[in-house]
PDB file of C-alpha atoms and ligand atoms in Angstrom:
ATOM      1  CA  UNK A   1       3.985 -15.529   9.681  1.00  0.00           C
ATOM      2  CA  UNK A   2       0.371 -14.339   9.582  1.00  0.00           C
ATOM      3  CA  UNK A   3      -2.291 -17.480   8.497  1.00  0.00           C
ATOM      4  CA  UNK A   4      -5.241 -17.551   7.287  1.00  0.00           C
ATOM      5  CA  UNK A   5      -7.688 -20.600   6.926  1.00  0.00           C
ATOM      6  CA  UNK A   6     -10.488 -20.151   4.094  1.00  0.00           C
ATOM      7  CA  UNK A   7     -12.605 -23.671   3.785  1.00  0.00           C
ATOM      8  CA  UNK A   8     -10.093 -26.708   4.532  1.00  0.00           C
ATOM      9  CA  UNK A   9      -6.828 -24.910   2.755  1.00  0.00           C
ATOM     10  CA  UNK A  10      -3.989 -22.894   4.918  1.00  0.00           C
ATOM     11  CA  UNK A  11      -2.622 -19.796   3.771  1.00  0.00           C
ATOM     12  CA  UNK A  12       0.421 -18.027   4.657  1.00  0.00           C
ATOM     13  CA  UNK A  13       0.962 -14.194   3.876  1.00  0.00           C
ATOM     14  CA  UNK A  14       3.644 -13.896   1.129  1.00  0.00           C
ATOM     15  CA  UNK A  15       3.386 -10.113  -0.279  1.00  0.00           C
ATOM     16  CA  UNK A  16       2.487  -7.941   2.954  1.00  0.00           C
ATOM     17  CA  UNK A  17       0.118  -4.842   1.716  1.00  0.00           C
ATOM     18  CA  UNK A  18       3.112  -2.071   1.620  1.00  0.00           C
ATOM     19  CA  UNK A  19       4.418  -4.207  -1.350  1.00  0.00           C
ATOM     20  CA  UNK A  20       1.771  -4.452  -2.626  1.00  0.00           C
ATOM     21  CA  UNK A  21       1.278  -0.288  -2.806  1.00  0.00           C
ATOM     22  CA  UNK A  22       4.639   0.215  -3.778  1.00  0.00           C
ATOM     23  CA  UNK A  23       4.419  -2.102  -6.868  1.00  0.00           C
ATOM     24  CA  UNK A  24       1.585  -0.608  -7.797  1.00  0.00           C
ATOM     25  CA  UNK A  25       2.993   3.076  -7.442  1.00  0.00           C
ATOM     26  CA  UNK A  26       6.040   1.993  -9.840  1.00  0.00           C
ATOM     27  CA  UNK A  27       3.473   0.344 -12.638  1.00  0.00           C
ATOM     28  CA  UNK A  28       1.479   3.605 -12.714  1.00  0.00           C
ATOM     29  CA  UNK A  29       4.602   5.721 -13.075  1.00  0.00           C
ATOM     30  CA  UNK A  30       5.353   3.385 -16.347  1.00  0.00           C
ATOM     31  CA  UNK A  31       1.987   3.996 -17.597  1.00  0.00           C
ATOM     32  CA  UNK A  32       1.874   7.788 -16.712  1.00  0.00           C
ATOM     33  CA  UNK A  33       4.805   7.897 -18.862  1.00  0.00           C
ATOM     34  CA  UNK A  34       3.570   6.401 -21.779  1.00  0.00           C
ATOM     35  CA  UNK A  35       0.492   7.713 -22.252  1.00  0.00           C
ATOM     36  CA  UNK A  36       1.099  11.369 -20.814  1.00  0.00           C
ATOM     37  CA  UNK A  37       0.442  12.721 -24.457  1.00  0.00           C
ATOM     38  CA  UNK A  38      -2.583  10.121 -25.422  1.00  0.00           C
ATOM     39  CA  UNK A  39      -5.584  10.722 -26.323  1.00  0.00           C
ATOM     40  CA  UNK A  40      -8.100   9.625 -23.714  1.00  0.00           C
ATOM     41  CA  UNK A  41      -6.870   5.946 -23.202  1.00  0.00           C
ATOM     42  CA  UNK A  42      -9.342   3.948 -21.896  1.00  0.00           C
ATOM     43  CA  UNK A  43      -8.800   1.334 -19.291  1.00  0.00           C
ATOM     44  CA  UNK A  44     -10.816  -2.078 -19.384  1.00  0.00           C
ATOM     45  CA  UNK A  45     -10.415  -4.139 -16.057  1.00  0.00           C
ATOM     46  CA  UNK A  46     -10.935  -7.427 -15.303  1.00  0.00           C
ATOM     47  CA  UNK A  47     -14.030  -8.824 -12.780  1.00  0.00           C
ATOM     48  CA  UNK A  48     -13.883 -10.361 -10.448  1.00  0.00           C
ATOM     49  CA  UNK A  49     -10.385 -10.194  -9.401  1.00  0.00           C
ATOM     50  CA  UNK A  50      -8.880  -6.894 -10.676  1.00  0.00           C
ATOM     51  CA  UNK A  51     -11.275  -4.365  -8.593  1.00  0.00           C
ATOM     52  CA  UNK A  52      -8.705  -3.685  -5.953  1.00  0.00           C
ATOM     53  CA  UNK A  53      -5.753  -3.891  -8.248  1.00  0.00           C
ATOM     54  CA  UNK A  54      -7.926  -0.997 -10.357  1.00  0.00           C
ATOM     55  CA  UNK A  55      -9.001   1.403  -7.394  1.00  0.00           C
ATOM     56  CA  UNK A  56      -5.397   1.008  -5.961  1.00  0.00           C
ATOM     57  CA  UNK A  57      -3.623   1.544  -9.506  1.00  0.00           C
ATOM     58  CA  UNK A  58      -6.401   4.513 -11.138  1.00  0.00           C
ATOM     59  CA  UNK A  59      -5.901   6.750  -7.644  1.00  0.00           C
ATOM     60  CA  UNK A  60      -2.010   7.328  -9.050  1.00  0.00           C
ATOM     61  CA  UNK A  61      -2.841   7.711 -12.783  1.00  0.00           C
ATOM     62  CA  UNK A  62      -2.061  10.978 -13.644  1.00  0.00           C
ATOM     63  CA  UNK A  63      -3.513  11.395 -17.521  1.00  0.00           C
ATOM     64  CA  UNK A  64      -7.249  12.057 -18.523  1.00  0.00           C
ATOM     65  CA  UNK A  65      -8.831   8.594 -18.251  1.00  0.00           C
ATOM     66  CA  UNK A  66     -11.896   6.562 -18.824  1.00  0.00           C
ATOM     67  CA  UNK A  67     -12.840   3.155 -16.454  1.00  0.00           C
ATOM     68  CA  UNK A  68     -14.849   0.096 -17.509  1.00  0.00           C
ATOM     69  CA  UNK A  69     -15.490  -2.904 -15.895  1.00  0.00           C
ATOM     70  CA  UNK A  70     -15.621  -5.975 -18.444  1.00  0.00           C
ATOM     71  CA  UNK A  71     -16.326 -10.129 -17.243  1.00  0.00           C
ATOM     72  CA  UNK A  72     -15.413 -13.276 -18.620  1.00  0.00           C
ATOM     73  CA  UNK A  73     -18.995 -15.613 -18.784  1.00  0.00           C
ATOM     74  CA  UNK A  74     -19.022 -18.310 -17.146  1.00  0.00           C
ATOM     75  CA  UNK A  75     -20.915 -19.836 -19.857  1.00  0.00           C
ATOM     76  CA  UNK A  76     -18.602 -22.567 -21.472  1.00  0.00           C
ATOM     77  CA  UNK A  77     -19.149 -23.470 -24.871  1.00  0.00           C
ATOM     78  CA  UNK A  78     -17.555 -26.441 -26.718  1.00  0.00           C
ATOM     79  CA  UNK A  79     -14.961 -26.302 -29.572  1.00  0.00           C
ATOM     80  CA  UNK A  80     -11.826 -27.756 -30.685  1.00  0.00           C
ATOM     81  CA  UNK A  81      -9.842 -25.283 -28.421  1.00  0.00           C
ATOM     82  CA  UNK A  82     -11.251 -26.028 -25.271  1.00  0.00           C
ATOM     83  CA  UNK A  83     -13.814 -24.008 -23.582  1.00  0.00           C
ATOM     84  CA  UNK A  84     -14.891 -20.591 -24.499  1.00  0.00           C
ATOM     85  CA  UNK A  85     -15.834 -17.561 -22.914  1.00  0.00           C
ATOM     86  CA  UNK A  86     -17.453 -14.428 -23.871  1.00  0.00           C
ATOM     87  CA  UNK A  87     -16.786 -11.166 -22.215  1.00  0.00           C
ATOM     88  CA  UNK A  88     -20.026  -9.532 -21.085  1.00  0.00           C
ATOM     89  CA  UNK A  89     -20.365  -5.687 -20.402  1.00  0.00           C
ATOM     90  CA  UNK A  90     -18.814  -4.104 -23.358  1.00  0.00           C
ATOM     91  CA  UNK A  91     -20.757  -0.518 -24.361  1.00  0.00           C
ATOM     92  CA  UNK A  92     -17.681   1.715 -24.406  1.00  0.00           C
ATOM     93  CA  UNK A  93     -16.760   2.826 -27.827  1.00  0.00           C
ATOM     94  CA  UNK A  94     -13.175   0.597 -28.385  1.00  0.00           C
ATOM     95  CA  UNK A  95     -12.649   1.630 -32.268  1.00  0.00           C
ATOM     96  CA  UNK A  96      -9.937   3.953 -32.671  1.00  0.00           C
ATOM     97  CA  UNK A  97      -9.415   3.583 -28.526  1.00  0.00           C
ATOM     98  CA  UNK A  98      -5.782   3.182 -26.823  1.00  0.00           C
ATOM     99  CA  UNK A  99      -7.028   0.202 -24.545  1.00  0.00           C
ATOM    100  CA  UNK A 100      -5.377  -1.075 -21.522  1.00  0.00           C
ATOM    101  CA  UNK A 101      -6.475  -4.307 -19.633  1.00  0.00           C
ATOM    102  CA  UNK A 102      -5.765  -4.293 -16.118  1.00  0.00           C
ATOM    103  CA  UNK A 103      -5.546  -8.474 -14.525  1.00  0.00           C
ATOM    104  CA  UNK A 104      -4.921  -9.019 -11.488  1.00  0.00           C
ATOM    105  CA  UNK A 105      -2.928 -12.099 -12.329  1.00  0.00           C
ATOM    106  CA  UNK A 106      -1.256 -13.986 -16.157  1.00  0.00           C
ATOM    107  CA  UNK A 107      -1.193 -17.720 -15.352  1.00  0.00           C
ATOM    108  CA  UNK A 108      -1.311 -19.793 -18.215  1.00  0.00           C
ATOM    109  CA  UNK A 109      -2.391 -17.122 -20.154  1.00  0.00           C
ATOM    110  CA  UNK A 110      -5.520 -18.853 -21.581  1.00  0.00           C
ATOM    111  CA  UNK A 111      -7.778 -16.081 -20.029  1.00  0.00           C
ATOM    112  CA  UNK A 112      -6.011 -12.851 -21.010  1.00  0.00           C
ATOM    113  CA  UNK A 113      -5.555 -14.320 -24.788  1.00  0.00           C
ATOM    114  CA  UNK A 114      -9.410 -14.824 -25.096  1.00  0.00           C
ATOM    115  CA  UNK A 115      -9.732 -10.939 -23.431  1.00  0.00           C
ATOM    116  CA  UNK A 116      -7.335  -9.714 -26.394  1.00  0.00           C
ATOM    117  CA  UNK A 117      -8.838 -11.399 -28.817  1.00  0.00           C
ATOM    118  CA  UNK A 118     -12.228 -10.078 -27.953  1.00  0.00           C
ATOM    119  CA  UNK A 119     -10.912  -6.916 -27.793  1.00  0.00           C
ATOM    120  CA  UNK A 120      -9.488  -7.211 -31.307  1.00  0.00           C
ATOM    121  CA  UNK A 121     -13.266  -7.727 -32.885  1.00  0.00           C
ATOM    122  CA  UNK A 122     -13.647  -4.013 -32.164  1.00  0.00           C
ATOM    123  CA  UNK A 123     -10.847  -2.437 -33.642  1.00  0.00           C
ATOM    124  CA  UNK A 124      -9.183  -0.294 -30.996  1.00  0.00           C
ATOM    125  CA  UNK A 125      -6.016   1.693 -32.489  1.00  0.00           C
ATOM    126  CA  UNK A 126      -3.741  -0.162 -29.763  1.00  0.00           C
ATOM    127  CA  UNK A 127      -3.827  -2.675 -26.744  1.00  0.00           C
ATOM    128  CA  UNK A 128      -1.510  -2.979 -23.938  1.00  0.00           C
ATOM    129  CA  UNK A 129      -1.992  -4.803 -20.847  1.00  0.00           C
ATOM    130  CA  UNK A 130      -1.088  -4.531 -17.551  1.00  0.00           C
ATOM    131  CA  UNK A 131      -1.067  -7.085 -14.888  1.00  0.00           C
ATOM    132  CA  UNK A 132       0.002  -6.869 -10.991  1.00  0.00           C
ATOM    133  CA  UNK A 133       1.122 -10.883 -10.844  1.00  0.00           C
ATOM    134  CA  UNK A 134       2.480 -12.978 -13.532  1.00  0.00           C
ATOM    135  CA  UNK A 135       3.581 -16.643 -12.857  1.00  0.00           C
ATOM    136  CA  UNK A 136       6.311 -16.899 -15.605  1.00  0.00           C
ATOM    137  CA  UNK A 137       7.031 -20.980 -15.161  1.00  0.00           C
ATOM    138  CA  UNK A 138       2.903 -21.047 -16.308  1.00  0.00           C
ATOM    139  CA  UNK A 139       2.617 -19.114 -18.926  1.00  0.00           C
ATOM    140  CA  UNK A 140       1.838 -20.752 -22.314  1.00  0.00           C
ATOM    141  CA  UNK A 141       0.515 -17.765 -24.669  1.00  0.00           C
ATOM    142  CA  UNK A 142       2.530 -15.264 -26.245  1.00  0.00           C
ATOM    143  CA  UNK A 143       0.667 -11.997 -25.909  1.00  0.00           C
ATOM    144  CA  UNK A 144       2.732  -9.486 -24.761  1.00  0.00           C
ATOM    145  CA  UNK A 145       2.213  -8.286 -21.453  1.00  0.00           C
ATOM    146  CA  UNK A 146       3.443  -4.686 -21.347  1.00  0.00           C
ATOM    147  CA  UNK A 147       3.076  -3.772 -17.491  1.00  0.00           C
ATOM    148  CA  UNK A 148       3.964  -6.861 -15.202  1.00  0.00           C
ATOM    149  CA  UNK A 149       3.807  -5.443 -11.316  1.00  0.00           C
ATOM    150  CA  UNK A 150       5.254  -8.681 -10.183  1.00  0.00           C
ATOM    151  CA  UNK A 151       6.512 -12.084 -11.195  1.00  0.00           C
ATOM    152  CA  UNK A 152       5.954 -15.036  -8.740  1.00  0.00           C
ATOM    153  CA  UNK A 153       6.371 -18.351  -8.525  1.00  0.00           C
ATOM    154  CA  UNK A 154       4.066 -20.957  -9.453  1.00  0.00           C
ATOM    155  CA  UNK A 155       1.758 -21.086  -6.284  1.00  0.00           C
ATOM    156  CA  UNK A 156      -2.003 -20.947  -5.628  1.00  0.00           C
ATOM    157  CA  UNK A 157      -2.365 -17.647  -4.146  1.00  0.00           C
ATOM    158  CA  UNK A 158      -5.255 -15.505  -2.347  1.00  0.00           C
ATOM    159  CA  UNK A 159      -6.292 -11.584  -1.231  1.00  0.00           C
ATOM    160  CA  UNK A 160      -6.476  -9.135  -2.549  1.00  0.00           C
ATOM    161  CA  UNK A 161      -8.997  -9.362  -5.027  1.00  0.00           C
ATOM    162  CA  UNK A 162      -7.946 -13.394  -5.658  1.00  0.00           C
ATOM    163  CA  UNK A 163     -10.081 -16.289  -3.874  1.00  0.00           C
ATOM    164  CA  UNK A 164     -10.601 -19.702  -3.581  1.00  0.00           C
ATOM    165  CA  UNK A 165     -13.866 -20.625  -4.081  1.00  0.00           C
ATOM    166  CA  UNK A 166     -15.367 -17.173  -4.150  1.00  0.00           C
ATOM    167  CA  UNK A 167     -13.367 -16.421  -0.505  1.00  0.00           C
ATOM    168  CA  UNK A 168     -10.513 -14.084   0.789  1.00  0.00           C
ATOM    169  CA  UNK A 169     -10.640 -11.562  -2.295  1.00  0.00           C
ATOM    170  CA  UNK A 170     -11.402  -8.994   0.736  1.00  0.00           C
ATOM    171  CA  UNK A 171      -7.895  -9.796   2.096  1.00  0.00           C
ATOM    172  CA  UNK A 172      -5.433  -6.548   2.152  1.00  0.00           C
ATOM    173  CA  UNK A 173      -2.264  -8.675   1.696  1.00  0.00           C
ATOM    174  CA  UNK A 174      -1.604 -11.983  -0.387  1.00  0.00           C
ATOM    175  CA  UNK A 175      -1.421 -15.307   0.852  1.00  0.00           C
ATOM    176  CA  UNK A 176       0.130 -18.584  -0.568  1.00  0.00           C
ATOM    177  CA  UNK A 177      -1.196 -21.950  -0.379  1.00  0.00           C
ATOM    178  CA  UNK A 178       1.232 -23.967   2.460  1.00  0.00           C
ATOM    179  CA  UNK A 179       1.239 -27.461   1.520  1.00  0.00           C
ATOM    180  CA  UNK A 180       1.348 -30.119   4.012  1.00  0.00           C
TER     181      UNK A 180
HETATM  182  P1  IMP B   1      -5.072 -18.134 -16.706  1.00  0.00           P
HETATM  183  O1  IMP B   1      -6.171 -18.151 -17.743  1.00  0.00           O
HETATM  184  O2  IMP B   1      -4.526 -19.511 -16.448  1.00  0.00           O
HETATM  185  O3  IMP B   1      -3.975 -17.144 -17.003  1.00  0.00           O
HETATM  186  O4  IMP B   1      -5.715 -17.761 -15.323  1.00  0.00           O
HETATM  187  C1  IMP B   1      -6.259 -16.552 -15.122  1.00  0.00           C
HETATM  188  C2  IMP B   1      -7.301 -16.564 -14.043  1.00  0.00           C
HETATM  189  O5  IMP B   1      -7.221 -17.684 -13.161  1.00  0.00           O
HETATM  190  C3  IMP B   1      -7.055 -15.352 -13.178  1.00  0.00           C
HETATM  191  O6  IMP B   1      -7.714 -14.224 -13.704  1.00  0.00           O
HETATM  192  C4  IMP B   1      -7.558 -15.803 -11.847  1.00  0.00           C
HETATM  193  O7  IMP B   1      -8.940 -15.552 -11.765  1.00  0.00           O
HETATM  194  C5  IMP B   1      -7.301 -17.278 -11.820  1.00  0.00           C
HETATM  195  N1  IMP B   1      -6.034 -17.598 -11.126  1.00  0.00           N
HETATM  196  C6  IMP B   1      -4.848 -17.938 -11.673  1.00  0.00           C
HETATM  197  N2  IMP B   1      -3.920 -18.181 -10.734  1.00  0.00           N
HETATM  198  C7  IMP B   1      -4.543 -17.988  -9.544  1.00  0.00           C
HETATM  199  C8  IMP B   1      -4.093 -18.072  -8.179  1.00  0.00           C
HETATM  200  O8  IMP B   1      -2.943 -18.390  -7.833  1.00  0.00           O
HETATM  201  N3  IMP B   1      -5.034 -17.770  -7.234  1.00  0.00           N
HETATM  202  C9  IMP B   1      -6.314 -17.417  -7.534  1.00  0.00           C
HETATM  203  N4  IMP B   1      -6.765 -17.324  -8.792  1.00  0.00           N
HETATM  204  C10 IMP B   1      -5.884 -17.598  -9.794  1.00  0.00           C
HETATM  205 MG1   MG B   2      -9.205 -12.894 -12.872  1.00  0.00          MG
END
């Protein structure tokens, strides 16, 4: 099995690239399909870790398009639910919009539910999300995720686009933590 090292942790590659591709080919058949007679959807992804996810899954969409490129602060405020981040970039008309957020991966959830509800504030006509990994056993929200690429188990992974502390999000293929 091919390893990687990235700071003191030891990763082994779990999804090889080819999977990767071919995932990604069947997701953007799904969404070719639904939105072949749409007007202009427009999809929002998610920084840091969606950008290869995006310029992998965009080169097969078939349908007029728009791209933007939204992030999650890392400013934290306080309240009673926990902490809470605003999404920065947003100057693309939403209102009336068929929107659809591209993650990279659905873990607990927490993340993509503060994205939708964001999203909400600006009154697009309709929001679907798509995500290449989803770790089911995590998951606490119930948004509806409308494109999963993948479901995995409940592992700390890395590549392509993910990291661990900021590393290996250049990384063609995925990699799970191996525990010792
Ligand atoms: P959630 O809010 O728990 O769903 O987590 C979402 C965010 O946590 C993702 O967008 C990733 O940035 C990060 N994340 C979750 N699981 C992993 C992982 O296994 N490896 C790297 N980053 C992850
Ligand atoms: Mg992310």
């Amino acid at each position: 099995m091919k390893k990687i090292k990235l700071k003191d942790k030891e990763f082994g590659v779990s999804i090889p690239s080819e999977d990767i591709q071919k995932v990604i080919v069947n997701l953007a058949k799904k969404i070719n399909t639904d939105f072949k007679d749409a007007e202009i959807p427009l999809f929002i992804s998610i920084l840091n870790g969606s950008f290869m996810f995006t310029a992998d899954l965009l080169k097969h969409i078939d349908f007029n398009c728009e791209i933007t490129f939204l992030k999650l602060s890392s400013y934290q405020g306080t309240s009673s639910t926990g902490n809470v981040k605003e999404l920065i970039g947003i100057n693309e008309n939403i209102k009336g919009r068929k929107i659809i957020v591209l993650e990279d991966i659905v873990d607990t959830g927490i993340t993509l539910e503060q994205i939708v509800n964001e999203l909400e504030k600006y009154n697009p006509e309709e929001i679907r999300v798509s995500t290449l990994l989803f770790k089911p056993a995590a998951y606490q929200k119930n948004i509806n995720i409308d494109y999963v690429g993948m479901e995995i188990p409940n592992d700390f992974i890395i590549g392509y686009g993910l990291d661990y502390d900021g590393l290996g999000r250049n990384l063609a293929d995925i990699y799970t933590l191996i525990q010792k």
